[in-house]
Amino acid sequence: MKILIEYFDCQKVSGLRGRRMYRIVAKEELNSSVTKIVVEAPLVARKAEPGQFIILRVDDDGERIPLTIADYDREKGTVTIIFQIVGATTNILNQKQVGESIKDFVGPLGKEAETNGYKNVCIVGGGVGCAIALPIAKKFHELGAKVTSIVGFRSKDIVILEEDFKKCSDKLFVLTDDGTYGTKGNVTAPLKDCLDQGEKFDLVITIGPLIMMKFVVLTCKPYGVPVTVSMNPIMIDGTGMCGGCRLTLLQDGERVTKFACVDGPDFNGYEIDFDEAMSRGRMYQEQDRHANTGSCNLFSADKDNKSER
Amino acid sequence: MAFIAKMNSMPTLDASVRSKNFKEVALGYSANVAIEEAKRCLNCKNKPCVTGCPANIDIPGFISHVKNNDFDKAFEVISQSSCLPAVCGRVCPQESQCESKCTMGVKFEPVGIGRLERFVADYHNSKDSDNEQKAKQVQPNGIKIAIIGSGPSGLSCAGDLVREGFEVSIYEALHLPGGVLSYGIPEFRLPKRIIRKEVDALISQGVKLKTNVVIGKTLDIDDLFEMGYKAIYVSTGAGLPKFMNIPGESLKGVYSANEFLTRVNLMKAYKEGSFTPISTGEKTVVVGGGNVAIDAARCAIRLGSKVTVVYRRTEKELPARLEEIEHAKEEGIEFMFLTNPIEIKSDENGFVDSIVCRQMKLSEPDESGRARPVEVAGSEFEIKTHSVIMALGTSPNPLIRKTTKGIKFNMHGGIVVDDNGKTSREGIYAGGDAVTGSATVISALGAGKRVAKAIMESLTK
Ligand SMILES: Cc1cc2nc3c(=O)[nH]c(=O)nc-3n(C[C@H](O)[C@H](O)[C@H](O)COP(=O)(O)OP(=O)(O)OC[C@H]3O[C@@H](n4cnc5c(N)ncnc54)[C@H](O)[C@@H]3O)c2cc1C
Ligand SMILES: Cc1cc2nc3c(=O)[nH]c(=O)nc-3n(C[C@H](O)[C@H](O)[C@H](O)COP(=O)(O)OP(=O)(O)OC[C@H]3O[C@@H](n4cnc5c(N)ncnc54)[C@H](O)[C@@H]3O)c2cc1C
Ligand code: SF4
Ligand code: SF4
Ligand code: FES
């Protein structure tokens, strides 16, 4: 720990330019649209726990995006992230090679997943959500809990992390929507089977698309099994400052506003207003709905504004 | 002697031009006008204006140098009390601080103290090379101090300490320093290059700036002590946005002012080629009446939206700076007073469609001394809009509170301190918005200076 702090302390931090950067030390393509990278970030590695995330900015002028800590090595001072290439920022990130650096990398943010005291857990992951679920599954396994993992993907060519899940699960179900690999179907099917066969999970944790998590909650409800869901709303600062990541929880009939970045990302699945969360998640996809002609003039007027430089 | 009754006016960009761009609105005095304005000062013996300045700048002192065309001397005088004159000259609510106490203001208009301060600072900053030379060499004393948060309070504390030889590190959660000056106050009111310049000056004096470190997450206060820091200054501001808890606040198109301003300022959504999406649609309603509300409104109009500010009291109670309110009106922002939202309604896709408000009337003053607004029954009406920006104020971020033992907090989440900024835990100081809740730049700066002094006294004896 001492060494890490000194490493951090002697970094040259001279102003806004030439600032300390976060070097990529390993990179692996998990499938055509999911990449894993290992980043040098000793301070983040030192405190990281399963369930927490980081926020990164690839370059100057880039966006801040949240990604879950998929793994960490406190000794080496590295943090692993696994990301799906979905848009501008994840594309630029994917172009970075080993040896190159990321401009900003802050964390660990959010609360760690609660793993203490559970003896029989079920992890339900969907798509890239499996990457987020893996460190939690590992932690339960280390703590001696019985781990059942159910991981679902759209198709064979995007199945990821199967080996890793095998290592930390007592039982593993792999599914694909189109049946090209593993069992054909939805993650809720094996979950329901387990519950019907009398499996007494003391916790189900689900991470993946909102619609999948919603159905996992609905599947568990009749059995009275507690469900934790990992929420991924749009975030900016990740410190509770902007309110952009807010979610509505229904607690004792009251609607309560929570910030996913500091109060989460894990929440009691039975309290989440999924429909609202799904609607908010699409906010910027549907942005062109209110075509904003004014902004075009603005941008051209702003071109000669040199004050930023 | 004949008095010039009126303050020399501030040249501004034309409202119809500036409402379409993010260039600075107020252009600043020329040297001649500054000297003219300085001549209006009576150089009062009892210096009433100074009592109105939270940083106790020797106002007649610096103004008399401006009068004599010696702007460098004027800058020196200001520097003794404030490290951010280019900022404060622009954003201080002078009409309720220094200028409210000015003798000239009794019969005529007060001296334009803020405008003169800005002039002097800008003059100094325009002479590039000087900055470096100013950083006179001090003997390092080897005592390590950590400052949490790089807003005006943290920066001023760092500046005073580094000049006395302390080894100062600032830890900042975001990727850029400056606090509200960077992510809140927009470019057209406070160009970012000014903050950059101030921060660069501190760094060249030896302050270490560590961005991307969230204290309470990346490191906690106990780690800092373990790393050898002898005192810690908590200047984390008041960044937690409030909501009204009315139906519809989670619809798409409802922003907290912090989210909206952060996207526009910190993430530069207003610049061409920015990756940060922001969309206001054709019509925006801003709820609130403080600086934050006016800033959000003025950003929205610059993004091409029609803007209405909805405030539950009357124009007289608007807490924002007078100048900003005037500028906002010139830019075409509409105000609806005595109006309080009760619900936000959506279209079929979950986007904002309208905001339902109720008429208010003022009754007896509340404990803050301001007239209390009460609802007029049956006065509901609807305003069609595409976006709603909630600017209802902020409270201190609970992160430090939740992760640090032994510090006392008040019921609003503010840190409890004594006159020197000492908290209930040895070695930990606090100040700025983290203590007072949302206040002003200059009071945050003043708190940083007080703490710097207290730290010097306790550690160098
Ligand atoms: C706590 C948390 C943990 C996450 N962990 C992972 C992870 O481990 N691996 C992974 O692949 N993805 C993860 N995500 C989602 C990831 O942040 C988004 O995929 C990413 O921000 C997309 O950025 P983009 O610029 O490439 O795409 P864009 O083109 O900007 O957006 C594509 C879509 O991604 C979503 N999105 C955009 N910006 C954000 C944002 N700031 N926050 C959340 N979602 C956004 C939106 O639904 C959008 O429609 C996580 C999100 C959160 C909130
Ligand atoms: C939009 C807007 C307009 C305003 N206009 C005016 C004006 O015209 N005139 C005026 O006088 N005042 C104005 N104010 C108020 C003024 O900006 C604040 O009072 C002042 O900035 C407070 O300074 P501070 O240093 O206490 O905190 P901030 O400026 O809030 O800085 C705090 C810093 O600490 C960082 N931080 C927080 N938590 C942590 C953590 N755990 N670890 C590390 N870093 C952390 C934050 O990221 C931030 O950078 C305005 C405020 C806003 C929001
Ligand atoms: S710092 Fe603010 S209050 Fe003090 S003299 Fe300058 S403008 Fe006035
Ligand atoms: S009160 Fe006004 S006139 Fe008197 S010294 Fe101060 S600025 Fe000058
Ligand atoms: S991301 Fe800004 S408050 Fe959560």
mmCIF file of N, CA, C and O in Angstrom, chain B residues 301-372:
data_model
loop_
_atom_site.group_PDB
_atom_site.id
_atom_site.type_symbol
_atom_site.label_atom_id
_atom_site.label_comp_id
_atom_site.label_asym_id
_atom_site.label_seq_id
_atom_site.Cartn_x
_atom_site.Cartn_y
_atom_site.Cartn_z
ATOM 1 N N ILE B 301 -31.114 29.546 -23.871
ATOM 2 C CA ILE B 301 -31.464 30.439 -24.984
ATOM 3 C C ILE B 301 -30.351 30.409 -26.034
ATOM 4 O O ILE B 301 -30.603 30.471 -27.236
ATOM 5 N N ARG B 302 -29.116 30.219 -25.561
ATOM 6 C CA ARG B 302 -27.992 30.150 -26.496
ATOM 7 C C ARG B 302 -27.995 28.836 -27.280
ATOM 8 O O ARG B 302 -27.342 28.728 -28.315
ATOM 9 N N LEU B 303 -28.662 27.826 -26.750
ATOM 10 C CA LEU B 303 -28.770 26.569 -27.490
ATOM 11 C C LEU B 303 -29.968 26.598 -28.433
ATOM 12 O O LEU B 303 -30.334 25.590 -29.020
ATOM 13 N N GLY B 304 -30.619 27.762 -28.513
ATOM 14 C CA GLY B 304 -31.662 27.913 -29.522
ATOM 15 C C GLY B 304 -33.080 27.754 -29.019
ATOM 16 O O GLY B 304 -34.014 27.626 -29.806
ATOM 17 N N SER B 305 -33.259 27.755 -27.705
ATOM 18 C CA SER B 305 -34.583 27.528 -27.147
ATOM 19 C C SER B 305 -35.231 28.854 -26.750
ATOM 20 O O SER B 305 -34.537 29.822 -26.470
ATOM 21 N N LYS B 306 -36.563 28.883 -26.708
ATOM 22 C CA LYS B 306 -37.264 29.990 -26.051
ATOM 23 C C LYS B 306 -37.297 29.659 -24.560
ATOM 24 O O LYS B 306 -37.549 28.515 -24.201
ATOM 25 N N VAL B 307 -37.089 30.652 -23.713
ATOM 26 C CA VAL B 307 -36.927 30.328 -22.295
ATOM 27 C C VAL B 307 -37.835 31.157 -21.397
ATOM 28 O O VAL B 307 -37.934 32.380 -21.542
ATOM 29 N N THR B 308 -38.481 30.475 -20.454
ATOM 30 C CA THR B 308 -39.257 31.153 -19.427
ATOM 31 C C THR B 308 -38.717 30.736 -18.061
ATOM 32 O O THR B 308 -38.524 29.547 -17.811
ATOM 33 N N VAL B 309 -38.461 31.719 -17.196
ATOM 34 C CA VAL B 309 -38.050 31.423 -15.832
ATOM 35 C C VAL B 309 -39.271 31.548 -14.938
ATOM 36 O O VAL B 309 -39.970 32.565 -14.969
ATOM 37 N N VAL B 310 -39.534 30.503 -14.177
ATOM 38 C CA VAL B 310 -40.690 30.478 -13.299
ATOM 39 C C VAL B 310 -40.198 30.614 -11.860
ATOM 40 O O VAL B 310 -39.372 29.822 -11.404
ATOM 41 N N TYR B 311 -40.681 31.647 -11.153
ATOM 42 C CA TYR B 311 -40.185 31.905 -9.794
ATOM 43 C C TYR B 311 -41.371 32.138 -8.871
ATOM 44 O O TYR B 311 -42.323 32.827 -9.243
ATOM 45 N N ARG B 312 -41.302 31.599 -7.662
ATOM 46 C CA ARG B 312 -42.507 31.631 -6.830
ATOM 47 C C ARG B 312 -42.691 32.915 -6.042
ATOM 48 O O ARG B 312 -43.748 33.150 -5.476
ATOM 49 N N ARG B 313 -41.635 33.760 -5.990
ATOM 50 C CA ARG B 313 -41.835 35.062 -5.354
ATOM 51 C C ARG B 313 -41.910 36.135 -6.443
ATOM 52 O O ARG B 313 -42.219 35.844 -7.580
ATOM 53 N N THR B 314 -41.614 37.396 -6.088
ATOM 54 C CA THR B 314 -41.692 38.449 -7.103
ATOM 55 C C THR B 314 -40.287 38.840 -7.550
ATOM 56 O O THR B 314 -39.294 38.378 -7.000
ATOM 57 N N GLU B 315 -40.224 39.711 -8.517
ATOM 58 C CA GLU B 315 -38.945 40.147 -9.065
ATOM 59 C C GLU B 315 -38.036 40.697 -7.968
ATOM 60 O O GLU B 315 -36.819 40.492 -7.984
ATOM 61 N N LYS B 316 -38.653 41.399 -6.999
ATOM 62 C CA LYS B 316 -37.878 42.022 -5.927
ATOM 63 C C LYS B 316 -37.074 40.989 -5.129
ATOM 64 O O LYS B 316 -36.001 41.282 -4.612
ATOM 65 N N GLU B 317 -37.605 39.790 -4.997
ATOM 66 C CA GLU B 317 -36.942 38.760 -4.174
ATOM 67 C C GLU B 317 -35.944 37.916 -4.962
ATOM 68 O O GLU B 317 -35.270 37.074 -4.378
ATOM 69 N N LEU B 318 -35.851 38.092 -6.271
ATOM 70 C CA LEU B 318 -34.928 37.261 -7.059
ATOM 71 C C LEU B 318 -33.537 37.305 -6.443
ATOM 72 O O LEU B 318 -32.955 38.375 -6.319
ATOM 73 N N PRO B 319 -32.968 36.160 -6.062
ATOM 74 C CA PRO B 319 -31.647 36.197 -5.419
ATOM 75 C C PRO B 319 -30.476 36.368 -6.397
ATOM 76 O O PRO B 319 -29.364 36.616 -5.958
ATOM 77 N N ALA B 320 -30.705 36.265 -7.677
ATOM 78 C CA ALA B 320 -29.585 36.341 -8.630
ATOM 79 C C ALA B 320 -28.987 37.745 -8.665
ATOM 80 O O ALA B 320 -29.603 38.709 -8.236
ATOM 81 N N ARG B 321 -27.778 37.838 -9.189
ATOM 82 C CA ARG B 321 -27.130 39.138 -9.366
ATOM 83 C C ARG B 321 -27.966 40.010 -10.282
ATOM 84 O O ARG B 321 -28.447 39.568 -11.320
ATOM 85 N N LEU B 322 -28.064 41.282 -9.900
ATOM 86 C CA LEU B 322 -28.856 42.234 -10.662
ATOM 87 C C LEU B 322 -28.456 42.275 -12.133
ATOM 88 O O LEU B 322 -29.283 42.218 -13.036
ATOM 89 N N GLU B 323 -27.137 42.367 -12.349
ATOM 90 C CA GLU B 323 -26.644 42.502 -13.718
ATOM 91 C C GLU B 323 -27.073 41.328 -14.594
ATOM 92 O O GLU B 323 -27.426 41.500 -15.758
ATOM 93 N N GLU B 324 -27.049 40.126 -13.988
ATOM 94 C CA GLU B 324 -27.413 38.932 -14.781
ATOM 95 C C GLU B 324 -28.886 38.954 -15.144
ATOM 96 O O GLU B 324 -29.288 38.532 -16.227
ATOM 97 N N ILE B 325 -29.711 39.435 -14.195
ATOM 98 C CA ILE B 325 -31.145 39.481 -14.466
ATOM 99 C C ILE B 325 -31.398 40.447 -15.625
ATOM 100 O O ILE B 325 -32.152 40.146 -16.558
ATOM 101 N N GLU B 326 -30.722 41.597 -15.579
ATOM 102 C CA GLU B 326 -30.885 42.560 -16.665
ATOM 103 C C GLU B 326 -30.419 41.968 -17.991
ATOM 104 O O GLU B 326 -31.111 42.066 -18.999
ATOM 105 N N HIS B 327 -29.242 41.337 -17.953
ATOM 106 C CA HIS B 327 -28.740 40.733 -19.191
ATOM 107 C C HIS B 327 -29.705 39.679 -19.713
ATOM 108 O O HIS B 327 -29.953 39.594 -20.910
ATOM 109 N N ALA B 328 -30.240 38.887 -18.803
ATOM 110 C CA ALA B 328 -31.150 37.820 -19.216
ATOM 111 C C ALA B 328 -32.372 38.411 -19.921
ATOM 112 O O ALA B 328 -32.808 37.922 -20.970
ATOM 113 N N LYS B 329 -32.906 39.477 -19.346
ATOM 114 C CA LYS B 329 -34.085 40.104 -19.963
ATOM 115 C C LYS B 329 -33.751 40.651 -21.345
ATOM 116 O O LYS B 329 -34.515 40.468 -22.293
ATOM 117 N N GLU B 330 -32.592 41.299 -21.446
ATOM 118 C CA GLU B 330 -32.193 41.836 -22.752
ATOM 119 C C GLU B 330 -32.091 40.731 -23.793
ATOM 120 O O GLU B 330 -32.339 40.955 -24.964
ATOM 121 N N GLU B 331 -31.685 39.537 -23.327
ATOM 122 C CA GLU B 331 -31.496 38.441 -24.282
ATOM 123 C C GLU B 331 -32.818 37.787 -24.679
ATOM 124 O O GLU B 331 -32.840 36.886 -25.506
ATOM 125 N N GLY B 332 -33.891 38.217 -24.057
ATOM 126 C CA GLY B 332 -35.207 37.719 -24.454
ATOM 127 C C GLY B 332 -35.772 36.645 -23.559
ATOM 128 O O GLY B 332 -36.720 35.952 -23.930
ATOM 129 N N ILE B 333 -35.189 36.483 -22.372
ATOM 130 C CA ILE B 333 -35.724 35.491 -21.442
ATOM 131 C C ILE B 333 -36.938 36.085 -20.735
ATOM 132 O O ILE B 333 -36.919 37.223 -20.270
ATOM 133 N N GLU B 334 -37.994 35.270 -20.669
ATOM 134 C CA GLU B 334 -39.240 35.729 -20.088
ATOM 135 C C GLU B 334 -39.304 35.289 -18.623
ATOM 136 O O GLU B 334 -38.847 34.194 -18.294
ATOM 137 N N PHE B 335 -39.832 36.123 -17.757
ATOM 138 C CA PHE B 335 -39.975 35.753 -16.353
ATOM 139 C C PHE B 335 -41.445 35.638 -15.995
ATOM 140 O O PHE B 335 -42.257 36.474 -16.400
ATOM 141 N N MET B 336 -41.791 34.612 -15.237
ATOM 142 C CA MET B 336 -43.154 34.521 -14.693
ATOM 143 C C MET B 336 -43.013 34.469 -13.187
ATOM 144 O O MET B 336 -42.514 33.488 -12.629
ATOM 145 N N PHE B 337 -43.429 35.533 -12.522
ATOM 146 C CA PHE B 337 -43.281 35.600 -11.076
ATOM 147 C C PHE B 337 -44.522 35.049 -10.393
ATOM 148 O O PHE B 337 -45.554 34.836 -11.020
ATOM 149 N N LEU B 338 -44.400 34.829 -9.098
ATOM 150 C CA LEU B 338 -45.509 34.298 -8.288
ATOM 151 C C LEU B 338 -46.120 33.069 -8.946
ATOM 152 O O LEU B 338 -47.327 32.940 -9.069
ATOM 153 N N THR B 339 -45.254 32.197 -9.406
ATOM 154 C CA THR B 339 -45.695 31.005 -10.128
ATOM 155 C C THR B 339 -44.957 29.794 -9.578
ATOM 156 O O THR B 339 -43.733 29.823 -9.450
ATOM 157 N N ASN B 340 -45.666 28.757 -9.245
ATOM 158 C CA ASN B 340 -45.037 27.568 -8.665
ATOM 159 C C ASN B 340 -45.500 26.303 -9.377
ATOM 160 O O ASN B 340 -46.694 26.067 -9.487
ATOM 161 N N PRO B 341 -44.573 25.487 -9.870
ATOM 162 C CA PRO B 341 -44.953 24.260 -10.577
ATOM 163 C C PRO B 341 -45.528 23.218 -9.623
ATOM 164 O O PRO B 341 -45.041 23.094 -8.489
ATOM 165 N N ILE B 342 -46.529 22.494 -10.070
ATOM 166 C CA ILE B 342 -47.048 21.403 -9.245
ATOM 167 C C ILE B 342 -46.970 20.049 -9.957
ATOM 168 O O ILE B 342 -47.044 19.012 -9.335
ATOM 169 N N GLU B 343 -46.788 20.070 -11.261
ATOM 170 C CA GLU B 343 -46.707 18.791 -11.978
ATOM 171 C C GLU B 343 -46.095 18.997 -13.357
ATOM 172 O O GLU B 343 -46.286 20.045 -13.976
ATOM 173 N N ILE B 344 -45.359 17.969 -13.824
ATOM 174 C CA ILE B 344 -44.856 18.016 -15.196
ATOM 175 C C ILE B 344 -45.558 16.900 -15.958
ATOM 176 O O ILE B 344 -45.619 15.763 -15.489
ATOM 177 N N LYS B 345 -46.118 17.235 -17.103
ATOM 178 C CA LYS B 345 -46.863 16.230 -17.862
ATOM 179 C C LYS B 345 -46.065 15.782 -19.083
ATOM 180 O O LYS B 345 -45.255 16.538 -19.616
ATOM 181 N N SER B 346 -46.358 14.557 -19.532
ATOM 182 C CA SER B 346 -45.554 13.996 -20.619
ATOM 183 C C SER B 346 -46.391 13.767 -21.864
ATOM 184 O O SER B 346 -47.619 13.729 -21.819
ATOM 185 N N ASP B 347 -45.685 13.611 -22.983
ATOM 186 C CA ASP B 347 -46.358 13.184 -24.205
ATOM 187 C C ASP B 347 -46.392 11.659 -24.215
ATOM 188 O O ASP B 347 -45.972 11.004 -23.250
ATOM 189 N N GLU B 348 -46.822 11.074 -25.305
ATOM 190 C CA GLU B 348 -47.001 9.617 -25.323
ATOM 191 C C GLU B 348 -45.667 8.872 -25.262
ATOM 192 O O GLU B 348 -45.611 7.692 -24.963
ATOM 193 N N ASN B 349 -44.520 9.565 -25.518
ATOM 194 C CA ASN B 349 -43.218 8.890 -25.494
ATOM 195 C C ASN B 349 -42.427 9.136 -24.216
ATOM 196 O O ASN B 349 -41.242 8.843 -24.148
ATOM 197 N N GLY B 350 -43.047 9.728 -23.236
ATOM 198 C CA GLY B 350 -42.340 9.961 -21.983
ATOM 199 C C GLY B 350 -41.471 11.206 -21.987
ATOM 200 O O GLY B 350 -40.648 11.387 -21.100
ATOM 201 N N PHE B 351 -41.633 12.050 -23.006
ATOM 202 C CA PHE B 351 -40.925 13.337 -23.011
ATOM 203 C C PHE B 351 -41.812 14.408 -22.372
ATOM 204 O O PHE B 351 -43.043 14.301 -22.384
ATOM 205 N N VAL B 352 -41.177 15.445 -21.878
ATOM 206 C CA VAL B 352 -41.932 16.555 -21.293
ATOM 207 C C VAL B 352 -42.836 17.182 -22.346
ATOM 208 O O VAL B 352 -42.430 17.381 -23.490
ATOM 209 N N ASP B 353 -44.052 17.486 -21.950
ATOM 210 C CA ASP B 353 -44.976 18.138 -22.865
ATOM 211 C C ASP B 353 -45.457 19.476 -22.301
ATOM 212 O O ASP B 353 -45.637 20.446 -23.012
ATOM 213 N N SER B 354 -45.641 19.513 -20.975
ATOM 214 C CA SER B 354 -46.089 20.771 -20.367
ATOM 215 C C SER B 354 -45.788 20.746 -18.883
ATOM 216 O O SER B 354 -45.478 19.700 -18.310
ATOM 217 N N ILE B 355 -45.860 21.940 -18.287
ATOM 218 C CA ILE B 355 -45.664 22.038 -16.851
ATOM 219 C C ILE B 355 -46.877 22.770 -16.284
ATOM 220 O O ILE B 355 -47.312 23.782 -16.827
ATOM 221 N N VAL B 356 -47.443 22.168 -15.235
ATOM 222 C CA VAL B 356 -48.632 22.750 -14.627
ATOM 223 C C VAL B 356 -48.197 23.591 -13.431
ATOM 224 O O VAL B 356 -47.433 23.124 -12.589
ATOM 225 N N CYS B 357 -48.654 24.846 -13.388
ATOM 226 C CA CYS B 357 -48.228 25.745 -12.316
ATOM 227 C C CYS B 357 -49.441 26.299 -11.586
ATOM 228 O O CYS B 357 -50.559 26.263 -12.076
ATOM 229 N N ARG B 358 -49.155 26.812 -10.414
ATOM 230 C CA ARG B 358 -50.198 27.467 -9.642
ATOM 231 C C ARG B 358 -49.738 28.897 -9.345
ATOM 232 O O ARG B 358 -48.556 29.143 -9.121
ATOM 233 N N GLN B 359 -50.685 29.806 -9.338
ATOM 234 C CA GLN B 359 -50.402 31.198 -8.988
ATOM 235 C C GLN B 359 -50.124 31.294 -7.496
ATOM 236 O O GLN B 359 -50.714 30.563 -6.704
ATOM 237 N N MET B 360 -49.212 32.194 -7.118
ATOM 238 C CA MET B 360 -48.886 32.377 -5.699
ATOM 239 C C MET B 360 -49.194 33.813 -5.303
ATOM 240 O O MET B 360 -49.282 34.703 -6.147
ATOM 241 N N LYS B 361 -49.340 34.051 -3.987
ATOM 242 C CA LYS B 361 -49.318 35.436 -3.505
ATOM 243 C C LYS B 361 -48.433 35.494 -2.270
ATOM 244 O O LYS B 361 -48.230 34.489 -1.590
ATOM 245 N N LEU B 362 -47.903 36.663 -1.986
ATOM 246 C CA LEU B 362 -46.974 36.785 -0.869
ATOM 247 C C LEU B 362 -47.728 37.063 0.425
ATOM 248 O O LEU B 362 -48.672 37.841 0.454
ATOM 249 N N SER B 363 -47.286 36.404 1.512
ATOM 250 C CA SER B 363 -47.847 36.723 2.826
ATOM 251 C C SER B 363 -46.709 37.144 3.759
ATOM 252 O O SER B 363 -45.664 37.569 3.290
ATOM 253 N N GLU B 364 -46.893 36.984 5.085
ATOM 254 C CA GLU B 364 -45.872 37.482 6.028
ATOM 255 C C GLU B 364 -44.501 36.839 5.763
ATOM 256 O O GLU B 364 -44.413 35.730 5.255
ATOM 257 N N PRO B 365 -43.440 37.532 6.151
ATOM 258 C CA PRO B 365 -42.095 37.004 5.950
ATOM 259 C C PRO B 365 -41.856 35.722 6.755
ATOM 260 O O PRO B 365 -42.420 35.575 7.844
ATOM 261 N N ASP B 366 -41.044 34.820 6.203
ATOM 262 C CA ASP B 366 -40.660 33.609 6.935
ATOM 263 C C ASP B 366 -39.394 33.866 7.724
ATOM 264 O O ASP B 366 -38.938 35.010 7.827
ATOM 265 N N GLU B 367 -38.781 32.807 8.269
ATOM 266 C CA GLU B 367 -37.610 33.008 9.137
ATOM 267 C C GLU B 367 -36.416 33.602 8.388
ATOM 268 O O GLU B 367 -35.562 34.245 8.984
ATOM 269 N N SER B 368 -36.376 33.435 7.055
ATOM 270 C CA SER B 368 -35.271 34.031 6.289
ATOM 271 C C SER B 368 -35.533 35.514 6.017
ATOM 272 O O SER B 368 -34.727 36.187 5.388
ATOM 273 N N GLY B 369 -36.698 36.003 6.467
ATOM 274 C CA GLY B 369 -36.987 37.421 6.304
ATOM 275 C C GLY B 369 -37.640 37.760 4.976
ATOM 276 O O GLY B 369 -38.027 38.890 4.738
ATOM 277 N N ARG B 370 -37.765 36.735 4.096
ATOM 278 C CA ARG B 370 -38.388 36.989 2.807
ATOM 279 C C ARG B 370 -39.879 36.657 2.879
ATOM 280 O O ARG B 370 -40.277 35.733 3.586
ATOM 281 N N ALA B 371 -40.666 37.418 2.141
ATOM 282 C CA ALA B 371 -42.112 37.182 2.152
ATOM 283 C C ALA B 371 -42.401 35.740 1.732
ATOM 284 O O ALA B 371 -41.828 35.233 0.778
ATOM 285 N N ARG B 372 -43.282 35.082 2.460
ATOM 286 C CA ARG B 372 -43.572 33.681 2.203
ATOM 287 C C ARG B 372 -44.638 33.567 1.111
ATOM 288 O O ARG B 372 -45.712 34.169 1.221
#
